[in-house]
Every structure is written in C-alpha cells, then in structure tokens.
Coordinates of C-alpha atoms and ligand atoms in Angstrom, one line a residue:
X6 CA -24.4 -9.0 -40.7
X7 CA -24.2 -12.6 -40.8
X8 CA -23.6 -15.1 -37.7
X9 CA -20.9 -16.4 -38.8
X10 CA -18.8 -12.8 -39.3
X11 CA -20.1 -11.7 -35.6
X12 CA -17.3 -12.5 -32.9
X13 CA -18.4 -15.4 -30.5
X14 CA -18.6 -13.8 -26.6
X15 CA -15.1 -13.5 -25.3
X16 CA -15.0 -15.8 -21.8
X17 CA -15.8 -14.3 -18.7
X18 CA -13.1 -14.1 -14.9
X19 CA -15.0 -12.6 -11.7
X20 CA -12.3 -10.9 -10.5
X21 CA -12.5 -10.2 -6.5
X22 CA -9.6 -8.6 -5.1
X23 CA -9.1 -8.8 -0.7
X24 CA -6.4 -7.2 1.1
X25 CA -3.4 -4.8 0.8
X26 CA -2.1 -2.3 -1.8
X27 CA 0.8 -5.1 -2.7
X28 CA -2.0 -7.8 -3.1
X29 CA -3.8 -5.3 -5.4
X30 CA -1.0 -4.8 -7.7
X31 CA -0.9 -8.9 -7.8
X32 CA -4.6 -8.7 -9.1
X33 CA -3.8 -5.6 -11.2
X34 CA -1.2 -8.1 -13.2
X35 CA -3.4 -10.9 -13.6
X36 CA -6.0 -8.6 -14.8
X37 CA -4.0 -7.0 -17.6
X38 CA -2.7 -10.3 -18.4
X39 CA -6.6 -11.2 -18.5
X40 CA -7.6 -8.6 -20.6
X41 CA -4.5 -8.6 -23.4
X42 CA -5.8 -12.3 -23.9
X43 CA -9.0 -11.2 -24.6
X44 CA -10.7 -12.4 -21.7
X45 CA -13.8 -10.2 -20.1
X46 CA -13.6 -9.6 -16.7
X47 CA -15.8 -8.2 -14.3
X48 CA -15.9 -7.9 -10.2
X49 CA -19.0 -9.8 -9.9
X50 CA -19.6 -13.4 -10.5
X51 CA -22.5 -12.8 -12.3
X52 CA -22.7 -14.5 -15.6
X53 CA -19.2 -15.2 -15.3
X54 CA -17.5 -18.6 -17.0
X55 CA -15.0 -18.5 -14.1
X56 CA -14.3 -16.9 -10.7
X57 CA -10.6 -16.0 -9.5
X58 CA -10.2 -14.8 -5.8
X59 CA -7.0 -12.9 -4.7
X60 CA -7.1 -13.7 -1.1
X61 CA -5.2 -11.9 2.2
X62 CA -4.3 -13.6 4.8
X63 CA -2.8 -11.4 7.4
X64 CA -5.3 -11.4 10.3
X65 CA -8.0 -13.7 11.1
X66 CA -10.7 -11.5 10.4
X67 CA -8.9 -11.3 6.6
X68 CA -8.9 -15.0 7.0
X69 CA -12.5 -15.2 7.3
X70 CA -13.2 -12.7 4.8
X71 CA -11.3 -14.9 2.1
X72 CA -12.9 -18.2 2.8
X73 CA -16.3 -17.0 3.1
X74 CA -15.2 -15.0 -0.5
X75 CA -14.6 -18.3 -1.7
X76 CA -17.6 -20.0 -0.2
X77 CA -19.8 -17.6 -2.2
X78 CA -18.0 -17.6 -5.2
X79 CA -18.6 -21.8 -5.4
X80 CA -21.5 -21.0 -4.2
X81 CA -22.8 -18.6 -7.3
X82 CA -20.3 -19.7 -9.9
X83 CA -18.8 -23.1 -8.6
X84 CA -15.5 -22.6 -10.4
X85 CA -13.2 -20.8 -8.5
X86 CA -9.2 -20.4 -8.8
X87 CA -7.5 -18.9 -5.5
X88 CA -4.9 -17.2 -5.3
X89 CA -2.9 -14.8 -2.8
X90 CA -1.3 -15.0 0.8
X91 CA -3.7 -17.3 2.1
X92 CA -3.4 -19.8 -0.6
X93 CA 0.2 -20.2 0.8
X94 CA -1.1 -21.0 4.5
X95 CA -1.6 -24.7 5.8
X96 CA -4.1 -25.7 8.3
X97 CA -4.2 -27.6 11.3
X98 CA -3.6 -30.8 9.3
X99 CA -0.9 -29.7 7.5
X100 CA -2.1 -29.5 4.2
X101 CA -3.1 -26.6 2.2
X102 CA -5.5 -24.3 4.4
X103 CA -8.0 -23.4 1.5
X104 CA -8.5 -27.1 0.3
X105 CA -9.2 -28.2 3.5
X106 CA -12.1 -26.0 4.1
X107 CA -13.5 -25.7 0.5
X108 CA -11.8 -29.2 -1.3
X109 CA -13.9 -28.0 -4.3
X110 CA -11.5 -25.1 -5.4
X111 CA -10.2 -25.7 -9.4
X112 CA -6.4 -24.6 -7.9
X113 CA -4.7 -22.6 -5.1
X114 CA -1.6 -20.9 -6.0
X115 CA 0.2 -18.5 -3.0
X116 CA 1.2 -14.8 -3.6
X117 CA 2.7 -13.2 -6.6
X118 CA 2.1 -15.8 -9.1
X119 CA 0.5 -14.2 -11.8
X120 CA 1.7 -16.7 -14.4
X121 CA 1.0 -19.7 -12.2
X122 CA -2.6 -18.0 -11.9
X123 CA -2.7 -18.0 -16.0
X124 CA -1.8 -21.2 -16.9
X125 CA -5.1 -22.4 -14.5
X126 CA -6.9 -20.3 -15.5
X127 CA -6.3 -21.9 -19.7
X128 CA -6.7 -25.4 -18.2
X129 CA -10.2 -24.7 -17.3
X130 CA -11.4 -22.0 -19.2
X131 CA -9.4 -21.9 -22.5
X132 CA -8.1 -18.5 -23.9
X133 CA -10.0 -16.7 -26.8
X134 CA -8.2 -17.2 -30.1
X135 CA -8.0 -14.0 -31.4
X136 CA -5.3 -13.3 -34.5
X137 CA -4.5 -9.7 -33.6
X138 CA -4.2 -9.9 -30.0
X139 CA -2.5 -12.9 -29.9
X140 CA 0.1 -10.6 -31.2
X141 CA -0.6 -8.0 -28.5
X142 CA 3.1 -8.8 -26.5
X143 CA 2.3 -9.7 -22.9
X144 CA 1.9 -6.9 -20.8
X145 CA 3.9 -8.2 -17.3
X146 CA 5.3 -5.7 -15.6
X147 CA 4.5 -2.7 -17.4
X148 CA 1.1 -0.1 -16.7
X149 CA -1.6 -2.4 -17.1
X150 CA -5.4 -2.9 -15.5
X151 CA -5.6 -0.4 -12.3
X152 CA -8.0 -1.5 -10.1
X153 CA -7.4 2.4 -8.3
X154 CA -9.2 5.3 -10.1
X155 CA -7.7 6.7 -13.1
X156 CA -5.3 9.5 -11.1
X157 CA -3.6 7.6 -8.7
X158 CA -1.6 4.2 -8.8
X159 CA 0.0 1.8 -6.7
X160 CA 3.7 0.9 -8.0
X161 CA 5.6 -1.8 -6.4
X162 CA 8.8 -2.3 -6.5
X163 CA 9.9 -5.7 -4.9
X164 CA 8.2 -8.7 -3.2
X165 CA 9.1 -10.5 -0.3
X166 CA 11.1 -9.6 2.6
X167 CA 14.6 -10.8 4.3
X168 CA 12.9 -9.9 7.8
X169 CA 11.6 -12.2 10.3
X170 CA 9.5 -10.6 13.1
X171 CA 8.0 -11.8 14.9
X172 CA 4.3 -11.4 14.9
X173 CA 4.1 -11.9 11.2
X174 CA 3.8 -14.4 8.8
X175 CA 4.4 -12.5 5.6
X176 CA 8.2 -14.0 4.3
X177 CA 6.7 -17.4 5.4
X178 CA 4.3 -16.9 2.5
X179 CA 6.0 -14.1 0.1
X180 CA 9.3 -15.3 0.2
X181 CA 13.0 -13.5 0.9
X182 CA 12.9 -10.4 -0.9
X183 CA 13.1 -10.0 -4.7
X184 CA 13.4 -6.6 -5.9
X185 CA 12.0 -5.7 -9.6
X186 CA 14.8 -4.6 -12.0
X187 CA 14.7 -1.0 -11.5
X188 CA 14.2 -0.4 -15.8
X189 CA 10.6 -2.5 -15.4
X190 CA 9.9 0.1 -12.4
X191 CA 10.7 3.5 -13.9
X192 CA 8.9 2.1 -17.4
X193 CA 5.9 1.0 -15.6
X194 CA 6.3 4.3 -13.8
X195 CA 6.1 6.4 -16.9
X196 CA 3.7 4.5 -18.5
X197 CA 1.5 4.9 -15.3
X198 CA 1.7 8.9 -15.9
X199 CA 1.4 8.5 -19.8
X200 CA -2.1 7.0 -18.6
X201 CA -3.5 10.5 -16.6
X202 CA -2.0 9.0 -13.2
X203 CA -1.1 12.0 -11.2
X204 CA -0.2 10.1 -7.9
X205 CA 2.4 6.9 -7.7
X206 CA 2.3 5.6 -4.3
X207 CA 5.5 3.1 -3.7
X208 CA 4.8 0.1 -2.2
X209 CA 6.7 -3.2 -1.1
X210 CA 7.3 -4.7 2.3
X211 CA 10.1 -3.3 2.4
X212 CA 10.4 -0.2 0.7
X213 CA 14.4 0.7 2.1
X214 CA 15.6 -2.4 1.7
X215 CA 14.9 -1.8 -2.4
X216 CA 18.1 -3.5 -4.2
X217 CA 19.6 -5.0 -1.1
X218 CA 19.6 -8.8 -3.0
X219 CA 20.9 -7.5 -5.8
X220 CA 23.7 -5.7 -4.1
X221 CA 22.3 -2.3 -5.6
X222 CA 23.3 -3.2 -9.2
X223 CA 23.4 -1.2 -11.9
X224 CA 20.4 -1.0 -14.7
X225 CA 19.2 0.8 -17.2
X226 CA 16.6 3.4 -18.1
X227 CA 16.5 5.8 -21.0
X228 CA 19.7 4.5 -22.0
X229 CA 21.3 5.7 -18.8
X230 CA 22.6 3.4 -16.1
X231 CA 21.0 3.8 -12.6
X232 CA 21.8 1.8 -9.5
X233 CA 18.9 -0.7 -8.1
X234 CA 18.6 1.8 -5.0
X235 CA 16.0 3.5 -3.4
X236 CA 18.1 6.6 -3.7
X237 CA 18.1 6.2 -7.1
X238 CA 14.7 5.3 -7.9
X239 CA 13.3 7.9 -5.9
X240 CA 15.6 10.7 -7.6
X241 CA 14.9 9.0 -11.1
X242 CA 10.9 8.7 -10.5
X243 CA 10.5 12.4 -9.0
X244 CA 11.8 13.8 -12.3
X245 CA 9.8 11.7 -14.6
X246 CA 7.0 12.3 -12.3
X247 CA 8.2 16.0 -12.5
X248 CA 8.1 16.5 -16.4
X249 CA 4.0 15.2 -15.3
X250 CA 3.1 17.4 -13.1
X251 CA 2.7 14.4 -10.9
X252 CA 3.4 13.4 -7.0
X253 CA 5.6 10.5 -5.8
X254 CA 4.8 9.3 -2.2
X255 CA 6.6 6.6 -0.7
X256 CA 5.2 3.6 1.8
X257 CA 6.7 1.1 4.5
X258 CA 9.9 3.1 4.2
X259 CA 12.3 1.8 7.5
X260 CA 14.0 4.2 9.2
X261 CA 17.6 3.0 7.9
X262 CA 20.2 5.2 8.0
X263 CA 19.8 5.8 4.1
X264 CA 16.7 7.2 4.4
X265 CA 18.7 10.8 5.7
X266 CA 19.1 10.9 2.2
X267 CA 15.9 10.5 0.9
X268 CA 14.3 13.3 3.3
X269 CA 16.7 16.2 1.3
X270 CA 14.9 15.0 -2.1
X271 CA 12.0 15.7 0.1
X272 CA 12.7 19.3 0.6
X273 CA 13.5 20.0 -3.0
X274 CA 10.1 18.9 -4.1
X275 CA 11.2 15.8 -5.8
X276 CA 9.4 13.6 -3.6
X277 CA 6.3 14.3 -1.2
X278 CA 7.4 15.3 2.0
X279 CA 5.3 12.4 3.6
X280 CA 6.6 9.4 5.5
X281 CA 5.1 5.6 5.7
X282 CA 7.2 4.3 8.7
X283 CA 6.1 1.2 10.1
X284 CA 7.2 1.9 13.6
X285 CA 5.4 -0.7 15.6
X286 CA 6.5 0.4 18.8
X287 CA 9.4 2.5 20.4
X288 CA 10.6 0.6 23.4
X289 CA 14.0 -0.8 22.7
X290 CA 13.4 -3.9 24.4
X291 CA 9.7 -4.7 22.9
X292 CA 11.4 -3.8 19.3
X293 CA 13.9 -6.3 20.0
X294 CA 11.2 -9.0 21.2
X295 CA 9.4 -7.9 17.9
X296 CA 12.6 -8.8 16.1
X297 CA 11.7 -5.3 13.8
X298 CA 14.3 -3.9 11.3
X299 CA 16.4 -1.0 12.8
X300 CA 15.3 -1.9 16.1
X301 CA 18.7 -0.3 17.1
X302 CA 18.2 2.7 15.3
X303 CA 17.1 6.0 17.8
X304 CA 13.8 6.8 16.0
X305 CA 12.8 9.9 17.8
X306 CA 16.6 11.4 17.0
X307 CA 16.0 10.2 12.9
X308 CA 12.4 12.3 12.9
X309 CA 13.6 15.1 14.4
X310 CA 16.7 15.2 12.1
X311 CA 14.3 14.4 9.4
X312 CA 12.7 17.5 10.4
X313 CA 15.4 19.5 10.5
X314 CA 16.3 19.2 7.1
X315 CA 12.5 19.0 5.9
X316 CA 10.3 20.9 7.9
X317 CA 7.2 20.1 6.1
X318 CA 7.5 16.3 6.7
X319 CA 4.6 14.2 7.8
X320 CA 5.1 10.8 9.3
X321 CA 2.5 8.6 9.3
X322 CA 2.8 5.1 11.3
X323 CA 1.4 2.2 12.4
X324 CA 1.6 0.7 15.4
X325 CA 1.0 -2.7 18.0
X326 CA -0.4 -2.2 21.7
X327 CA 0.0 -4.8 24.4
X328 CA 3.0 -6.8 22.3
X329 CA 3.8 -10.3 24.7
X330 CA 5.5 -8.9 27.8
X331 CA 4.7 -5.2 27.6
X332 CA 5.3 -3.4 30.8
X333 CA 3.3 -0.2 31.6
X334 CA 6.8 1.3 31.6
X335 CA 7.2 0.0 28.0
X336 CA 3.8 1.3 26.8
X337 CA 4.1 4.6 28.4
X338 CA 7.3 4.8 26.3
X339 CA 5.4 4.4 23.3
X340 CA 2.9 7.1 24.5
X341 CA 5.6 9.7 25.2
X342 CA 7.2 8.8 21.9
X343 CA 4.1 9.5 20.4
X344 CA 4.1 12.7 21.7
X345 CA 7.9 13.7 21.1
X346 CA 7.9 12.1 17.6
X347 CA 4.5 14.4 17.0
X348 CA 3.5 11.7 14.5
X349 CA 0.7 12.8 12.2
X350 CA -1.2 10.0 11.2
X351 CA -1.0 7.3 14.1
X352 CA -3.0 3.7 13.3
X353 CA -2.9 1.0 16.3
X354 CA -3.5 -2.5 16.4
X355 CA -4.1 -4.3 19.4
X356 CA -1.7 -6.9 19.8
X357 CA -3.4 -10.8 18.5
X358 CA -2.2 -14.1 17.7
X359 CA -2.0 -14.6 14.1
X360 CA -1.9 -18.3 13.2
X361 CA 1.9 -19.9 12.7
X362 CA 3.8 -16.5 14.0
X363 CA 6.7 -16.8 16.6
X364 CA 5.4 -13.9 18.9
X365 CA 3.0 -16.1 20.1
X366 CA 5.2 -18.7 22.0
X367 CA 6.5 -15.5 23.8
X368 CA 6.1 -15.8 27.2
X369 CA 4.0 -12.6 28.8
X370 CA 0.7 -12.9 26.5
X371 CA -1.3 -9.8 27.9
X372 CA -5.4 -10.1 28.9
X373 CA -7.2 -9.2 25.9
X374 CA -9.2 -6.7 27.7
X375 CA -5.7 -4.8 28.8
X376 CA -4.4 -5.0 24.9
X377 CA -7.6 -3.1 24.0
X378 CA -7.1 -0.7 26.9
X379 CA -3.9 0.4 26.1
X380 CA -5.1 0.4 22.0
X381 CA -7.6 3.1 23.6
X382 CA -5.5 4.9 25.4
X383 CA -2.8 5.4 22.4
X384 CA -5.7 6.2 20.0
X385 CA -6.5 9.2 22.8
X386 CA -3.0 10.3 22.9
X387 CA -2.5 9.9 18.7
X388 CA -5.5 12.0 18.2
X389 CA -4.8 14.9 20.3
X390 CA -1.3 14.8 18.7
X391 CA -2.7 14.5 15.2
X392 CA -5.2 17.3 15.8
X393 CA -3.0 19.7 16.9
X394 CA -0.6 18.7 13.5
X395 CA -3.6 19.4 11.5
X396 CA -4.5 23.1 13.0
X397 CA -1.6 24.0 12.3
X398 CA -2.6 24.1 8.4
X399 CA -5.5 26.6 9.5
X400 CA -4.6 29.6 7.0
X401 CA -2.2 27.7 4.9
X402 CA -2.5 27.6 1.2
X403 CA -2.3 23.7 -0.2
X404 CA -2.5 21.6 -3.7
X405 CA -5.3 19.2 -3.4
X406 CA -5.7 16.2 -5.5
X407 CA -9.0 15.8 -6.7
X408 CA -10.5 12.8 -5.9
X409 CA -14.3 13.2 -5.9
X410 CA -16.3 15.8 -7.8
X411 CA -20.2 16.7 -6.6
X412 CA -22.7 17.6 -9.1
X413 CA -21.6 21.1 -11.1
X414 CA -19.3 22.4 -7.9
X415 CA -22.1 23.5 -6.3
X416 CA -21.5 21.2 -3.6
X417 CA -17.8 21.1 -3.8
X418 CA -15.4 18.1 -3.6
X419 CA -13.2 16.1 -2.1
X420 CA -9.3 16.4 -2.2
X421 CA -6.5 15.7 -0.4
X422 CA -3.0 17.5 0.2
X423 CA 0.8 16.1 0.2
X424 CA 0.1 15.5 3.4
X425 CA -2.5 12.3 3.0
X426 CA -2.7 9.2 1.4
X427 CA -5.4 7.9 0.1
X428 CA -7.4 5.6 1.9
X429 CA -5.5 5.3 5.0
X430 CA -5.0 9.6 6.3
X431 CA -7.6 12.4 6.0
X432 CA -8.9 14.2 3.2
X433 CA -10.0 18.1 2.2
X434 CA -13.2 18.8 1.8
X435 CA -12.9 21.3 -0.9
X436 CA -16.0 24.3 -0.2
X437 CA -18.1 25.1 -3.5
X438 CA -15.9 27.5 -6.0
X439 CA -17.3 30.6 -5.9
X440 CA -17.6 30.7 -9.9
X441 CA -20.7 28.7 -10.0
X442 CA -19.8 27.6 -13.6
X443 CA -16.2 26.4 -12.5
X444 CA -16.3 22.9 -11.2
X445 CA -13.5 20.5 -10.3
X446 CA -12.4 17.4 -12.3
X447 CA -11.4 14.5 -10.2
X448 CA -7.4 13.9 -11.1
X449 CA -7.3 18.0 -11.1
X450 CA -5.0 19.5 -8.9
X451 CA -6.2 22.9 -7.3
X452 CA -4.6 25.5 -4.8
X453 CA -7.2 25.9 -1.6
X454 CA -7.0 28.0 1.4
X455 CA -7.2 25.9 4.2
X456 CA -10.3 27.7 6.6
X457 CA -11.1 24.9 9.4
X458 CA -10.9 21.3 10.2
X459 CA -13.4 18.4 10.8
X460 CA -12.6 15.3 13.0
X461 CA -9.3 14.3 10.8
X462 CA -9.9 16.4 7.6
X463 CA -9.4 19.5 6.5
X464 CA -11.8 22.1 4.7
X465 CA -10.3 24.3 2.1
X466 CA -11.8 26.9 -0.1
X467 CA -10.4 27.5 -3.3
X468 CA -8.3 30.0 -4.2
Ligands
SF4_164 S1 9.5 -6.2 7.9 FE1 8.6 -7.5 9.4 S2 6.4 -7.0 9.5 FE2 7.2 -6.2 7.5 S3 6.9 -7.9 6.1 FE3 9.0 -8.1 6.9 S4 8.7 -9.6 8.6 FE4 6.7 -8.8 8.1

C-alpha cells in the first residue's frame, strides 16, 4: 500500500479521571465525545499529543491528589487541559485555584462542561478530519465510553443541587440543580443494557429531588409520556431493565417522604431492594447545624416503615463524627441510631474543614484527636451492626453478579449480591464450581448458597 492511501495517526488525549461516580460520568462524556471525533485516547500520558485531567475537589487530600495529577501531567506531557470540581475553586488570592499553583495549564474549565472541555481541546490540538465520522452525530447524552467494566454503569440523572449545607462546597461549584430530560435518561438507560450492562447504578447529588426544577414535567419515551420524577423513572428503568435481565440500584437517595413510594417498587423486584441514604448524622439539632435536607424528617420511623413494607431492604450510609458543637449526648444519639436503624453498610468521616464551607465559622470546632475518637468508636459500633446483618445471609440462597473470574473456575470468583454496590459495600467470594469444566464469566449472574462470611464479605458456593 502506498503512503499516501495509509491514514495519518489519529491525535492522542491522556485521559486521567479523579474523584466520584458523578465526576466519572463527566469524563465518560468527554471521552465518547473524544472518540466519535476520532481522537485516540488513552489513561496514560505516554506518547500522548495532549493531557486532560478531570479533577475532584471535595476534601483536601482530593485537592492534593489533583494538583500533583497536574504537576505530573506538565511534567511528562506539558499540555494539560483541567477540568472538574476543582477547576471551579479559587485560592487564597482570589483567582482561579489551579492557575495559581500551575499558571502553565492550556485552560481550566469547572464541572460538567463537556463542551467547554471540547472546544479547548480543538484550539490546541485540532480534530482529525475524517469524512465518515464527521458524520457520526454527536454522541452527548446517550451510552457512550464507560470508564466502569463492561457489566455495570453509572447513570446520572441531574447535576447540581438546590441544597446548602453546610460542610460542603458542592452547589458553590456544580450549580443549583439541573435535572436531565427524563427521554435522554431512559435512552441512555437502554442503550447502556443494549451494550451487555447488567447493573445501572443511579447517581446525582441529589437523587430525590429528580425533577424538582422542572416541576416534575412531563416527557417522552417510547412514544409514551412520563413525568420527570423519580417515581417515574424508577418504575420506567426497572422494566426496561426487566425485559434485560438487568438490576437498577439507586444512590444519594434522601429520605423524603416520596421515597415510601419507591420502597414498594422495591418489594416487587423492580428495583434492588438497597438504599444509598446520605444520613450524616441523626441528632436533630446537629442535622439542623448541618443545614441537611429532611433534617425534620424521623429517620429511624422512615427505615423501619421502609422495612415493613420491604423486608429485604439494605441501607447503606454515610456518615460525619465530631460535626462543630457535638455533644457526647449528640454523638451517642448517632451510636444508638446506629444500632436501632441496624444500617448495613455504615462509612464515617471524621469531621474537617474543607476550604470555603460555612460549617467552619461554626462556633464549637472539636479537637482533632476527639473527632477521630468518636470516628473509632462509630466504626466499632457500625461493624458489629453490620456483621450481625451479614450472618444473617448464612444459609440463604443469593444472585451474584460476576465481577472477577480466576483462571478456569478452579479458583472461583468474585461476585456480589443485591445487597452491595460495587466499590463502596462487600463482595462474595464465589468457592470453585464443583464442575471443574464450568467456569464463571464476569457480567454472569449465578445463584450461590451462602456457607460463611469473611471480615465484610460473604462466601457462596454455587448452586
Ligand atoms: S445535599 Fe448537601 S451534601 Fe449533598 S451535594 Fe447538596 S449541599 Fe452538598
């Protein structure tokens, strides 16, 4: 073959992705966008023409992470685009944060500006021609680049958040909340499990607030109106996910009153019976210094109604320690709700300053040393808890998710159950089928006989 017919070497992005699931789906964008251009991309900045950063910048140590992200990435490749929550963030002089400590950054753009990203990224590193994909329509907003593994998918469904507590900075650099047309959801949805996903996680800030700034308007899927609603959704994505063979589980869900009517979709199977509830505390009076959503709402009453109508319902939270101005009395609440609630999955943050939040004017700031006391002694309470939820499945039968596969079975797997999400809960470590020539495929559901736990797994054998 000639030179001249060969095609000349597409342009190269380092990708690096930091941070949350919501930040992920932000790089998952700019990557399809990326890609349906006909750009290469890769997630190291080796040989690349270009490095983009999608940056967090929730806690300091995230902080850190980014910048010194950056400093490498100049470092190796010396041109770098940043975007993400701390390329919203200003710095002590007031200007932007990440020009101030590395001025040689191409361009910073904040959060959830794929397009913004784009149009840098052609300034400095111009787009392939290429006459048939320049026809390729653009792919925003429906199942594009997943930086997750094959079989399971974050999906979110609105940005932003009309909240203001206090300890966090995330509407300062997100915005008020924007919820995505609810026909781009359930078509990215479907197109998610067209692609072998077998696991749609929800995500937003916000998840129950879905369709609050858009006063719950009607759109349209299939033809068929459907109110912007979590309701709605949720009903609408468990049958498409249904008709798959798929599971829908659902994150930083608030316990609103309109959740009660999630938890019976639960119970029909629509839905996993598994809770995300970004608790944060339980004392009244530190949830109202925390300025949280449904601060007013009695929590432990919801769960247990929650349980009522679904028994199988697991709650996972997360959770602060040592807030400004908590009393012994106030933590011991939390330790007791703890315990009442019987939440499965328990994560607990000792309470720090993050840079430009209200909570830290509070008056009350504790010793650091008796914030990471009480953290300890909440972790020691969470675990027995959460132990004694997971013996409970001793002798139950589950479907586990496959998500790793060793060798030829011989050595098993590792799965997880309804009852974990990936990444954050426990898994099942799935015990060697007994048909040596059967072997599990990750993205393969299989029914296993739960025979024992370790630490905050689960070991099943196949049945
Ligand atoms: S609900 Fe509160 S913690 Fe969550 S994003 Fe909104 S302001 Fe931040």
């Amino acid at each position: 073959m000639s030179d001249t017919l060969s095609p000349t070497k597409a342009p190269k992005i380092g990708f690096v992705s930091l941070g949350c699931p919501k930040n992920l789906t932000d790089s998952e964008l700019i990557l399809t966008q990326l890609s349906a251009e006909g750009y290469e991309t890769s997630k190291t900045f080796q040989g690349a023409d270009l490095v983009v950063v999608n940056t967090c910048g929730f806690i300091d140590d995230a902080v850190r992470e980014s910048l010194d992200t950056i400093g490498d990435a100049l470092a190796e490749n010396g041109k770098v685009i940043v975007t993400g929550c701390l390329g919203a963030r200003s710095g002590d002089d007031g200007g932007n944060l990440v020009k101030g400590v590395h001025p040689s950054v191409l361009a910073v753009t904040g959060p959830h500006a794929a397009q913004e990203v784009m149009e840098h990224v052609h300034q400095h590193l111009p787009k392939p021609h290429d006459p048939f994909l320049d026809l390729v329509p653009g792919s925003f907003g429906e199942a594009g680049i997943k930086l997750t593994p094959r079989h399971y998918a974050y999906l979110k469904i609105s940005e932003g958040c009309n909240h203001r507590c206090t300890f966090c900075i995330i509407p300062s650099m997100r915005g008020d909340l924007v919820s995505r047309p609810v026909g781009d959801v359930l078509k990215e949805a479907r197109a998610l499990f067209e692609g072998g996903v077998k696991e749609l996680l929800v995500v937003s800030q916000d998840t129950s607030a879905y369709g609050v700034d858009v006063k719950y308007r009607t759109g349209f899927w299939d033809g068929k109106p459907v109110r912007t609603r979590l309701l709605e959704l949720v009903q609408t994505l468990g049958e498409i996910a249904k008709s798959y063979g798929a599971w829908v589980r659902l994150h930083y869900v608030y316990p609103y009153p309109s959740v009660d009517d999630i938890v019976p979709l639960m119970q029909e199977g629509l839905v996993l019976p598994y809770l995300d509830v970004p608790f944060q505390h339980s004392h009244p009076d530190v949830l109202k210094r925390m300025k949280r959503p449904a601060s007013g709402e009695r929590n432990l009453e919801r769960i247990q109604r929650w349980r009522e109508i679904c028994p199988e319902l697991v709650v996972r939270s997360t959770f602060i320690a040592g807030f400004p101005g908590e009393t012994e009395a106030e933590f011991e609440h939390l330790l007791e709700f703890l315990r009442e609630a019987q939440i499965d999955r328990a994560g607990c943050f000792a309470y720090s300053n993050v840079k430009g939040a209200a909570a830290n004017e509070l008056p009350g700031m504790l010793p650091i040393e008796l914030r990471e006391e009480r953290r300890a002694r909440f972790m020691a309470v969470a675990e027995e808890v959460s132990t004694a939820r997971l013996q409970r499945r001793v002798g139950q039968t589950l479907q586990v998710l496959v998500d790793k596969s060793v060798g030829l079975g011989k050595k098993g797997g590792v799965g997880r159950s309804w009852a974990d999400a990936p990444e954050i809960d426990g898994q099942v470590a799935l015990l060697p089928p007994e048909k040596v020539s059967k072997s599990y495929k990750v993205g393969d559901f299989v029914r296993a006989r739960i025979v024992g736990t370790q630490g905050h797994d689960l070991v099943g054998m196949p049945v």
